[in-house]
Amino acid sequence: MNVFSSAPELDLNALFNHASVGIMVTDEDGYIIKANPFLLKMFGYENHQLENQKIEVLIPQRYHASHTARRSHYMKKPDNRQMGHGSEFEAIKKSGEIFSVEVSLSPYQQHGKKYITAFVNDITLRKKAEAELLEAKAKDLIMEVNLSREIQLNELKTKFVSMASNEFRIPLSAILSSSYLISQYGQRGNFDQQEKHINKIKNAVSLLTGILNNFLSIEKIEEGKITPTIKEVAIEDYLTNICEEISPLTSPEQQIIYTHTGGLTIYTDTVLLRHIITNLLSNAVKFSPKQKNIYMYSQCTDTEFEIKVVDQGIGIPLASQANIFDRFFRASNSGNIQGTGLGLSIIASYVKLLKGTISFESEEGKGTTFVVRFDCFLE
């Protein structure tokens, strides 16, 4: 059957045979009626080799079922699909080579039968160019990200040098002056004053150790070197010991008051949890008036373990609250109170490692309550 017999045969045959795009005609059952030379060359077939074959012969085997379903659906309501707006497919040559094509469709009827004229364009080079463009954009993006990270790293280094020089200077000066005074009081036999300055040195060394530990923790977190080691712990005794360790930081008029309710045993990483609680308690002491007590509450239920640290200190200004867990961030009202701005950032990472959450409520001038919750490591 000549599907072009209704038009001037010479003109249409010339158009069909010499077109620089692949053209084929199929019936409504998907059989190829006619294919032009350009399409035959594109797929590696000789004259008439495709006639009366199903169109799926031009599609990789793994797509046959889905294409048959799509073709059947299309024939129920066929419409024009223009070149540039057609469908992209993987096609297969006679040799078995897979390549990319774009197909636009034009349905028509003749002698009561439905036919589809398909225009097929090899888009392999276009797809390659698109992939190369995407690869180039990805490389540019990676360069931008690396440049941004380098800028941020330089900013962090600058902050670190500035902060470290200041933070180290204070305790080192305290150690130096106390060491001198100890020798002076020793000559006079004033042992009470000696003891006082020995304690100052201990506190200063403890502060320096804490700062150094924070710096080391940042590196370990960044490199993913921290893996929780879960074990059983008697939580009330464990937290009581931490409170006793922090108590030397309090003033004579100040206490850390701890209360526990519920179960007595949980499973957790005791090193990471110690860092979390120590930081929250020391911050509460640091930012509270000397005569105001610090309160810690722990509760262990069947589904959750919760710790609250409550102070009556200077509080966190509303404008600073969104950034309180950012690295090197310090609230606007922290003033001359010593600190690196690293502690809360680090413990937030530790809480995440333990699959927990940390939140807080605070009002400037009235105090802050931090709440840490875990639901994965209960007995």
PDB file of C-alpha atoms in Angstrom, residues 49-321:
ATOM      1  CA  GLN A  49      14.359  -4.518   5.953  1.00  0.00           C
ATOM      2  CA  LEU A  50      12.130  -2.678   8.424  1.00  0.00           C
ATOM      3  CA  GLU A  51       8.857  -2.970   6.519  1.00  0.00           C
ATOM      4  CA  ASN A  52       6.176  -5.037   8.258  1.00  0.00           C
ATOM      5  CA  GLN A  53       8.231  -5.259  11.462  1.00  0.00           C
ATOM      6  CA  LYS A  54       6.964  -3.995  14.800  1.00  0.00           C
ATOM      7  CA  ILE A  55       8.350  -0.601  15.783  1.00  0.00           C
ATOM      8  CA  GLU A  56       9.744  -2.190  18.957  1.00  0.00           C
ATOM      9  CA  VAL A  57      12.557  -3.644  16.818  1.00  0.00           C
ATOM     10  CA  LEU A  58      14.107  -0.162  17.074  1.00  0.00           C
ATOM     11  CA  ILE A  59      13.888  -0.069  20.870  1.00  0.00           C
ATOM     12  CA  PRO A  60      16.055  -1.976  23.411  1.00  0.00           C
ATOM     13  CA  GLN A  61      14.414  -5.183  24.646  1.00  0.00           C
ATOM     14  CA  ARG A  62      14.054  -3.926  28.235  1.00  0.00           C
ATOM     15  CA  TYR A  63      11.659  -1.189  27.069  1.00  0.00           C
ATOM     16  CA  HIS A  64       9.403  -3.303  24.829  1.00  0.00           C
ATOM     17  CA  ALA A  65       6.602  -3.862  27.324  1.00  0.00           C
ATOM     18  CA  SER A  66       6.406  -0.253  28.496  1.00  0.00           C
ATOM     19  CA  HIS A  67       6.605   1.109  24.933  1.00  0.00           C
ATOM     20  CA  THR A  68       3.831  -1.201  23.742  1.00  0.00           C
ATOM     21  CA  ALA A  69       1.632   0.107  26.576  1.00  0.00           C
ATOM     22  CA  ARG A  70       2.475   3.739  25.747  1.00  0.00           C
ATOM     23  CA  ARG A  71       1.781   3.171  22.047  1.00  0.00           C
ATOM     24  CA  SER A  72      -1.583   1.590  22.801  1.00  0.00           C
ATOM     25  CA  HIS A  73      -2.502   4.498  25.076  1.00  0.00           C
ATOM     26  CA  TYR A  74      -1.438   7.050  22.434  1.00  0.00           C
ATOM     27  CA  MET A  75      -3.534   5.438  19.688  1.00  0.00           C
ATOM     28  CA  LYS A  76      -6.688   5.887  21.792  1.00  0.00           C
ATOM     29  CA  LYS A  77      -6.245   9.658  21.568  1.00  0.00           C
ATOM     30  CA  PRO A  78      -3.458  10.524  19.128  1.00  0.00           C
ATOM     31  CA  ASP A  79      -2.174  14.082  18.888  1.00  0.00           C
ATOM     32  CA  ASN A  80       0.602  15.990  17.139  1.00  0.00           C
ATOM     33  CA  ARG A  81       3.949  16.098  18.938  1.00  0.00           C
ATOM     34  CA  GLN A  82       6.234  18.606  17.259  1.00  0.00           C
ATOM     35  CA  MET A  83       9.993  18.248  16.862  1.00  0.00           C
ATOM     36  CA  GLY A  84      11.709  19.879  19.838  1.00  0.00           C
ATOM     37  CA  HIS A  85       8.715  19.029  21.986  1.00  0.00           C
ATOM     38  CA  GLY A  86       8.648  15.311  21.328  1.00  0.00           C
ATOM     39  CA  SER A  87       9.684  12.368  23.470  1.00  0.00           C
ATOM     40  CA  GLU A  88      13.262  11.274  24.022  1.00  0.00           C
ATOM     41  CA  PHE A  89      14.042   7.557  23.864  1.00  0.00           C
ATOM     42  CA  GLU A  90      16.888   5.134  23.905  1.00  0.00           C
ATOM     43  CA  ALA A  91      16.959   3.441  20.504  1.00  0.00           C
ATOM     44  CA  ILE A  92      18.928   0.456  19.201  1.00  0.00           C
ATOM     45  CA  LYS A  93      20.675   0.019  15.860  1.00  0.00           C
ATOM     46  CA  LYS A  94      20.808  -3.214  13.902  1.00  0.00           C
ATOM     47  CA  SER A  95      24.361  -3.657  15.237  1.00  0.00           C
ATOM     48  CA  GLY A  96      23.061  -3.499  18.828  1.00  0.00           C
ATOM     49  CA  GLU A  97      24.483  -0.028  19.529  1.00  0.00           C
ATOM     50  CA  ILE A  98      22.316   2.037  21.874  1.00  0.00           C
ATOM     51  CA  PHE A  99      21.846   5.727  21.092  1.00  0.00           C
ATOM     52  CA  SER A 100      19.465   8.591  21.938  1.00  0.00           C
ATOM     53  CA  VAL A 101      16.681   9.844  19.683  1.00  0.00           C
ATOM     54  CA  GLU A 102      13.920  12.399  19.824  1.00  0.00           C
ATOM     55  CA  VAL A 103      10.643  11.363  18.229  1.00  0.00           C
ATOM     56  CA  SER A 104       7.812  13.639  17.109  1.00  0.00           C
ATOM     57  CA  LEU A 105       4.530  12.184  15.893  1.00  0.00           C
ATOM     58  CA  SER A 106       1.852  13.184  13.395  1.00  0.00           C
ATOM     59  CA  PRO A 107      -1.310  11.012  13.238  1.00  0.00           C
ATOM     60  CA  TYR A 108      -3.608  10.833  10.200  1.00  0.00           C
ATOM     61  CA  GLN A 109      -6.331   8.596   8.706  1.00  0.00           C
ATOM     62  CA  GLN A 110      -6.634   7.133   5.224  1.00  0.00           C
ATOM     63  CA  HIS A 111      -9.289   4.778   3.863  1.00  0.00           C
ATOM     64  CA  GLY A 112     -10.705   4.420   7.382  1.00  0.00           C
ATOM     65  CA  LYS A 113      -7.406   3.299   8.893  1.00  0.00           C
ATOM     66  CA  LYS A 114      -5.149   5.124  11.378  1.00  0.00           C
ATOM     67  CA  TYR A 115      -1.499   5.799  10.640  1.00  0.00           C
ATOM     68  CA  ILE A 116       1.311   7.589  12.431  1.00  0.00           C
ATOM     69  CA  THR A 117       4.125   9.445  10.751  1.00  0.00           C
ATOM     70  CA  ALA A 118       7.124   9.507  13.061  1.00  0.00           C
ATOM     71  CA  PHE A 119      10.026  11.941  12.639  1.00  0.00           C
ATOM     72  CA  VAL A 120      13.147  10.600  14.314  1.00  0.00           C
ATOM     73  CA  ASN A 121      16.203  12.699  15.116  1.00  0.00           C
ATOM     74  CA  ASP A 122      19.525  11.355  16.449  1.00  0.00           C
ATOM     75  CA  ILE A 123      20.298  13.523  19.511  1.00  0.00           C
ATOM     76  CA  THR A 124      23.409  11.668  20.662  1.00  0.00           C
ATOM     77  CA  LEU A 125      25.674  14.675  20.095  1.00  0.00           C
ATOM     78  CA  ARG A 126      23.199  17.008  21.760  1.00  0.00           C
ATOM     79  CA  LYS A 127      22.954  14.744  24.799  1.00  0.00           C
ATOM     80  CA  LYS A 128      26.742  14.566  24.950  1.00  0.00           C
ATOM     81  CA  ALA A 129      26.976  18.361  24.787  1.00  0.00           C
ATOM     82  CA  GLU A 130      24.334  18.685  27.506  1.00  0.00           C
ATOM     83  CA  ALA A 131      26.229  16.219  29.698  1.00  0.00           C
ATOM     84  CA  GLU A 132      29.484  18.104  29.143  1.00  0.00           C
ATOM     85  CA  LEU A 133      27.749  21.378  29.986  1.00  0.00           C
ATOM     86  CA  LEU A 134      26.317  19.890  33.178  1.00  0.00           C
ATOM     87  CA  GLU A 135      29.733  18.502  34.057  1.00  0.00           C
ATOM     88  CA  ALA A 136      31.299  21.919  33.486  1.00  0.00           C
ATOM     89  CA  LYS A 137      28.628  23.581  35.614  1.00  0.00           C
ATOM     90  CA  ALA A 138      29.179  20.980  38.330  1.00  0.00           C
ATOM     91  CA  LYS A 139      32.920  21.668  38.264  1.00  0.00           C
ATOM     92  CA  ASP A 140      32.257  25.406  38.474  1.00  0.00           C
ATOM     93  CA  LEU A 141      29.893  24.802  41.376  1.00  0.00           C
ATOM     94  CA  ILE A 142      32.486  22.647  43.144  1.00  0.00           C
ATOM     95  CA  MET A 143      35.060  25.397  42.644  1.00  0.00           C
ATOM     96  CA  GLU A 144      32.638  27.977  44.032  1.00  0.00           C
ATOM     97  CA  VAL A 145      31.895  25.740  47.020  1.00  0.00           C
ATOM     98  CA  ASN A 146      35.593  25.098  47.620  1.00  0.00           C
ATOM     99  CA  LEU A 147      36.332  28.811  47.342  1.00  0.00           C
ATOM    100  CA  SER A 148      33.508  29.607  49.734  1.00  0.00           C
ATOM    101  CA  ARG A 149      34.749  26.967  52.178  1.00  0.00           C
ATOM    102  CA  GLU A 150      38.289  28.320  51.910  1.00  0.00           C
ATOM    103  CA  ILE A 151      37.030  31.833  52.672  1.00  0.00           C
ATOM    104  CA  GLN A 152      35.034  30.522  55.633  1.00  0.00           C
ATOM    105  CA  LEU A 153      38.051  28.527  56.819  1.00  0.00           C
ATOM    106  CA  ASN A 154      40.241  31.622  56.662  1.00  0.00           C
ATOM    107  CA  GLU A 155      37.623  33.569  58.603  1.00  0.00           C
ATOM    108  CA  LEU A 156      37.488  30.796  61.201  1.00  0.00           C
ATOM    109  CA  LYS A 157      41.282  30.771  61.437  1.00  0.00           C
ATOM    110  CA  THR A 158      41.281  34.531  61.989  1.00  0.00           C
ATOM    111  CA  LYS A 159      38.607  34.201  64.670  1.00  0.00           C
ATOM    112  CA  PHE A 160      40.511  31.327  66.236  1.00  0.00           C
ATOM    113  CA  VAL A 161      43.799  33.261  66.454  1.00  0.00           C
ATOM    114  CA  SER A 162      42.061  36.326  67.873  1.00  0.00           C
ATOM    115  CA  MET A 163      39.973  34.341  70.343  1.00  0.00           C
ATOM    116  CA  ALA A 164      42.747  31.937  71.376  1.00  0.00           C
ATOM    117  CA  SER A 165      45.244  34.711  72.066  1.00  0.00           C
ATOM    118  CA  ASN A 166      42.729  36.384  74.356  1.00  0.00           C
ATOM    119  CA  GLU A 167      41.360  33.238  75.993  1.00  0.00           C
ATOM    120  CA  PHE A 168      44.803  31.792  76.717  1.00  0.00           C
ATOM    121  CA  ARG A 169      46.200  35.083  77.975  1.00  0.00           C
ATOM    122  CA  ILE A 170      43.806  35.345  80.928  1.00  0.00           C
ATOM    123  CA  PRO A 171      44.412  31.923  82.559  1.00  0.00           C
ATOM    124  CA  LEU A 172      48.129  32.044  81.763  1.00  0.00           C
ATOM    125  CA  SER A 173      48.375  35.435  83.477  1.00  0.00           C
ATOM    126  CA  ALA A 174      46.512  34.001  86.471  1.00  0.00           C
ATOM    127  CA  ILE A 175      48.929  31.054  86.631  1.00  0.00           C
ATOM    128  CA  LEU A 176      51.939  33.346  86.401  1.00  0.00           C
ATOM    129  CA  SER A 177      50.770  35.782  89.093  1.00  0.00           C
ATOM    130  CA  SER A 178      49.582  33.010  91.443  1.00  0.00           C
ATOM    131  CA  SER A 179      52.888  31.162  91.078  1.00  0.00           C
ATOM    132  CA  TYR A 180      54.746  34.292  92.114  1.00  0.00           C
ATOM    133  CA  LEU A 181      52.424  34.937  95.073  1.00  0.00           C
ATOM    134  CA  ILE A 182      52.724  31.324  96.257  1.00  0.00           C
ATOM    135  CA  SER A 183      56.466  31.758  96.582  1.00  0.00           C
ATOM    136  CA  GLN A 184      55.960  35.043  98.449  1.00  0.00           C
ATOM    137  CA  TYR A 185      53.386  33.629 100.870  1.00  0.00           C
ATOM    138  CA  GLY A 186      55.558  30.553 101.384  1.00  0.00           C
ATOM    139  CA  GLN A 187      58.371  32.729 102.665  1.00  0.00           C
ATOM    140  CA  ARG A 188      55.960  34.307 105.144  1.00  0.00           C
ATOM    141  CA  GLY A 189      54.374  31.014 106.208  1.00  0.00           C
ATOM    142  CA  ASN A 190      50.907  32.145 105.025  1.00  0.00           C
ATOM    143  CA  PHE A 191      49.639  28.713 104.002  1.00  0.00           C
ATOM    144  CA  ASP A 192      45.977  29.764 103.649  1.00  0.00           C
ATOM    145  CA  GLN A 193      46.904  32.242 100.916  1.00  0.00           C
ATOM    146  CA  GLN A 194      49.115  29.638  99.321  1.00  0.00           C
ATOM    147  CA  GLU A 195      46.188  27.225  99.154  1.00  0.00           C
ATOM    148  CA  LYS A 196      43.993  29.945  97.659  1.00  0.00           C
ATOM    149  CA  HIS A 197      46.420  30.571  94.803  1.00  0.00           C
ATOM    150  CA  ILE A 198      47.069  26.884  94.267  1.00  0.00           C
ATOM    151  CA  ASN A 199      43.319  26.537  93.661  1.00  0.00           C
ATOM    152  CA  LYS A 200      43.458  29.470  91.228  1.00  0.00           C
ATOM    153  CA  ILE A 201      46.192  27.708  89.294  1.00  0.00           C
ATOM    154  CA  LYS A 202      44.145  24.495  89.224  1.00  0.00           C
ATOM    155  CA  ASN A 203      41.117  26.379  87.919  1.00  0.00           C
ATOM    156  CA  ALA A 204      43.213  28.151  85.276  1.00  0.00           C
ATOM    157  CA  VAL A 205      44.734  24.860  84.119  1.00  0.00           C
ATOM    158  CA  SER A 206      41.247  23.340  84.016  1.00  0.00           C
ATOM    159  CA  LEU A 207      40.073  26.242  81.880  1.00  0.00           C
ATOM    160  CA  LEU A 208      42.986  25.860  79.470  1.00  0.00           C
ATOM    161  CA  THR A 209      42.340  22.127  79.235  1.00  0.00           C
ATOM    162  CA  GLY A 210      38.691  22.800  78.419  1.00  0.00           C
ATOM    163  CA  ILE A 211      39.623  25.249  75.658  1.00  0.00           C
ATOM    164  CA  LEU A 212      42.101  22.808  74.131  1.00  0.00           C
ATOM    165  CA  ASN A 213      39.572  19.970  74.336  1.00  0.00           C
ATOM    166  CA  ASN A 214      37.072  22.121  72.463  1.00  0.00           C
ATOM    167  CA  PHE A 215      39.558  22.735  69.673  1.00  0.00           C
ATOM    168  CA  LEU A 216      40.356  19.027  69.438  1.00  0.00           C
ATOM    169  CA  SER A 217      36.651  18.176  69.461  1.00  0.00           C
ATOM    170  CA  ILE A 218      36.027  20.433  66.449  1.00  0.00           C
ATOM    171  CA  GLU A 219      38.652  18.588  64.426  1.00  0.00           C
ATOM    172  CA  LYS A 220      37.284  15.168  65.392  1.00  0.00           C
ATOM    173  CA  ILE A 221      33.707  16.204  64.559  1.00  0.00           C
ATOM    174  CA  GLU A 222      34.722  17.665  61.183  1.00  0.00           C
ATOM    175  CA  GLU A 223      36.605  14.501  60.238  1.00  0.00           C
ATOM    176  CA  GLY A 224      33.874  12.146  61.473  1.00  0.00           C
ATOM    177  CA  LYS A 225      36.230  10.489  63.935  1.00  0.00           C
ATOM    178  CA  ILE A 226      33.770  10.367  66.845  1.00  0.00           C
ATOM    179  CA  THR A 227      31.764   7.165  67.159  1.00  0.00           C
ATOM    180  CA  PRO A 228      29.571   6.712  70.262  1.00  0.00           C
ATOM    181  CA  THR A 229      30.450   3.798  72.546  1.00  0.00           C
ATOM    182  CA  ILE A 230      27.246   2.774  74.278  1.00  0.00           C
ATOM    183  CA  LYS A 231      27.295   1.176  77.697  1.00  0.00           C
ATOM    184  CA  GLU A 232      25.165   0.883  80.803  1.00  0.00           C
ATOM    185  CA  VAL A 233      25.397   3.655  83.395  1.00  0.00           C
ATOM    186  CA  ALA A 234      23.733   4.341  86.759  1.00  0.00           C
ATOM    187  CA  ILE A 235      22.537   7.774  85.733  1.00  0.00           C
ATOM    188  CA  GLU A 236      21.816   9.387  89.119  1.00  0.00           C
ATOM    189  CA  ASP A 237      25.266   8.571  90.532  1.00  0.00           C
ATOM    190  CA  TYR A 238      26.905   9.547  87.261  1.00  0.00           C
ATOM    191  CA  LEU A 239      25.257  13.001  87.147  1.00  0.00           C
ATOM    192  CA  THR A 240      25.841  13.572  90.859  1.00  0.00           C
ATOM    193  CA  ASN A 241      29.573  13.065  90.292  1.00  0.00           C
ATOM    194  CA  ILE A 242      29.548  15.600  87.449  1.00  0.00           C
ATOM    195  CA  CYS A 243      27.811  18.154  89.704  1.00  0.00           C
ATOM    196  CA  GLU A 244      30.528  17.629  92.317  1.00  0.00           C
ATOM    197  CA  GLU A 245      33.225  18.127  89.697  1.00  0.00           C
ATOM    198  CA  ILE A 246      31.679  21.452  88.626  1.00  0.00           C
ATOM    199  CA  SER A 247      30.996  22.703  92.173  1.00  0.00           C
ATOM    200  CA  PRO A 248      34.502  24.278  92.620  1.00  0.00           C
ATOM    201  CA  LEU A 249      33.502  26.748  89.882  1.00  0.00           C
ATOM    202  CA  THR A 250      30.613  28.058  91.977  1.00  0.00           C
ATOM    203  CA  SER A 251      30.853  30.963  94.408  1.00  0.00           C
ATOM    204  CA  PRO A 252      30.518  30.394  98.193  1.00  0.00           C
ATOM    205  CA  GLU A 253      26.899  31.646  98.042  1.00  0.00           C
ATOM    206  CA  GLN A 254      25.981  29.400  95.127  1.00  0.00           C
ATOM    207  CA  GLN A 255      25.016  25.717  94.802  1.00  0.00           C
ATOM    208  CA  ILE A 256      24.250  23.209  92.076  1.00  0.00           C
ATOM    209  CA  ILE A 257      21.063  21.456  93.161  1.00  0.00           C
ATOM    210  CA  TYR A 258      20.359  18.170  91.381  1.00  0.00           C
ATOM    211  CA  THR A 259      17.163  16.061  91.409  1.00  0.00           C
ATOM    212  CA  HIS A 260      16.452  12.773  89.627  1.00  0.00           C
ATOM    213  CA  THR A 261      13.165  10.925  89.067  1.00  0.00           C
ATOM    214  CA  GLY A 262      12.308   7.642  87.355  1.00  0.00           C
ATOM    215  CA  GLY A 263      14.501   4.733  86.340  1.00  0.00           C
ATOM    216  CA  LEU A 264      18.102   4.587  87.493  1.00  0.00           C
ATOM    217  CA  THR A 265      19.853   2.955  84.552  1.00  0.00           C
ATOM    218  CA  ILE A 266      20.299   4.039  80.919  1.00  0.00           C
ATOM    219  CA  TYR A 267      22.557   3.105  78.015  1.00  0.00           C
ATOM    220  CA  THR A 268      24.633   5.923  76.525  1.00  0.00           C
ATOM    221  CA  ASP A 269      28.125   7.115  75.676  1.00  0.00           C
ATOM    222  CA  THR A 270      29.353   8.378  79.047  1.00  0.00           C
ATOM    223  CA  VAL A 271      32.200  10.463  77.564  1.00  0.00           C
ATOM    224  CA  LEU A 272      29.963  12.423  75.191  1.00  0.00           C
ATOM    225  CA  LEU A 273      27.241  12.836  77.821  1.00  0.00           C
ATOM    226  CA  ARG A 274      29.837  14.141  80.300  1.00  0.00           C
ATOM    227  CA  HIS A 275      30.920  16.793  77.776  1.00  0.00           C
ATOM    228  CA  ILE A 276      27.297  17.844  77.265  1.00  0.00           C
ATOM    229  CA  ILE A 277      26.406  18.139  80.953  1.00  0.00           C
ATOM    230  CA  THR A 278      29.714  19.709  81.974  1.00  0.00           C
ATOM    231  CA  ASN A 279      29.340  22.406  79.360  1.00  0.00           C
ATOM    232  CA  LEU A 280      25.739  23.220  80.269  1.00  0.00           C
ATOM    233  CA  LEU A 281      26.491  23.368  84.000  1.00  0.00           C
ATOM    234  CA  SER A 282      29.668  25.439  83.628  1.00  0.00           C
ATOM    235  CA  ASN A 283      27.830  27.884  81.355  1.00  0.00           C
ATOM    236  CA  ALA A 284      25.009  28.146  83.885  1.00  0.00           C
ATOM    237  CA  VAL A 285      27.522  28.990  86.615  1.00  0.00           C
ATOM    238  CA  LYS A 286      29.451  31.411  84.418  1.00  0.00           C
ATOM    239  CA  PHE A 287      26.424  33.429  83.321  1.00  0.00           C
ATOM    240  CA  SER A 288      24.615  33.502  86.690  1.00  0.00           C
ATOM    241  CA  PRO A 289      24.906  35.959  89.599  1.00  0.00           C
ATOM    242  CA  LYS A 290      27.126  34.633  92.388  1.00  0.00           C
ATOM    243  CA  GLN A 291      24.207  34.308  94.822  1.00  0.00           C
ATOM    244  CA  LYS A 292      21.867  32.423  92.425  1.00  0.00           C
ATOM    245  CA  ASN A 293      21.705  28.622  92.497  1.00  0.00           C
ATOM    246  CA  ILE A 294      21.877  26.310  89.465  1.00  0.00           C
ATOM    247  CA  TYR A 295      19.306  23.517  89.144  1.00  0.00           C
ATOM    248  CA  MET A 296      19.593  20.276  87.224  1.00  0.00           C
ATOM    249  CA  TYR A 297      16.770  17.765  86.794  1.00  0.00           C
ATOM    250  CA  SER A 298      16.940  14.351  85.165  1.00  0.00           C
ATOM    251  CA  GLN A 299      14.052  12.038  84.420  1.00  0.00           C
ATOM    252  CA  CYS A 300      14.052   8.524  83.031  1.00  0.00           C
ATOM    253  CA  THR A 301      10.771   7.070  81.695  1.00  0.00           C
ATOM    254  CA  ASP A 302      10.030   3.947  79.690  1.00  0.00           C
ATOM    255  CA  THR A 303      10.505   5.851  76.439  1.00  0.00           C
ATOM    256  CA  GLU A 304      12.717   8.858  77.112  1.00  0.00           C
ATOM    257  CA  PHE A 305      15.611  10.222  79.129  1.00  0.00           C
ATOM    258  CA  GLU A 306      15.566  13.975  79.771  1.00  0.00           C
ATOM    259  CA  ILE A 307      17.971  16.405  81.417  1.00  0.00           C
ATOM    260  CA  LYS A 308      17.174  20.033  82.281  1.00  0.00           C
ATOM    261  CA  VAL A 309      19.726  22.623  83.374  1.00  0.00           C
ATOM    262  CA  VAL A 310      18.117  25.768  84.786  1.00  0.00           C
ATOM    263  CA  ASP A 311      19.833  29.007  85.739  1.00  0.00           C
ATOM    264  CA  GLN A 312      18.664  32.456  86.847  1.00  0.00           C
ATOM    265  CA  GLY A 313      21.372  34.314  84.989  1.00  0.00           C
ATOM    266  CA  ILE A 314      21.621  36.967  82.314  1.00  0.00           C
ATOM    267  CA  GLY A 315      19.593  34.985  79.767  1.00  0.00           C
ATOM    268  CA  ILE A 316      19.949  34.989  75.991  1.00  0.00           C
ATOM    269  CA  PRO A 317      18.672  38.044  74.085  1.00  0.00           C
ATOM    270  CA  LEU A 318      15.915  37.226  71.613  1.00  0.00           C
ATOM    271  CA  ALA A 319      17.993  38.521  68.709  1.00  0.00           C
ATOM    272  CA  SER A 320      20.813  36.105  69.583  1.00  0.00           C
ATOM    273  CA  GLN A 321      18.761  32.963  70.118  1.00  0.00           C
TER     274      GLN A 321
END
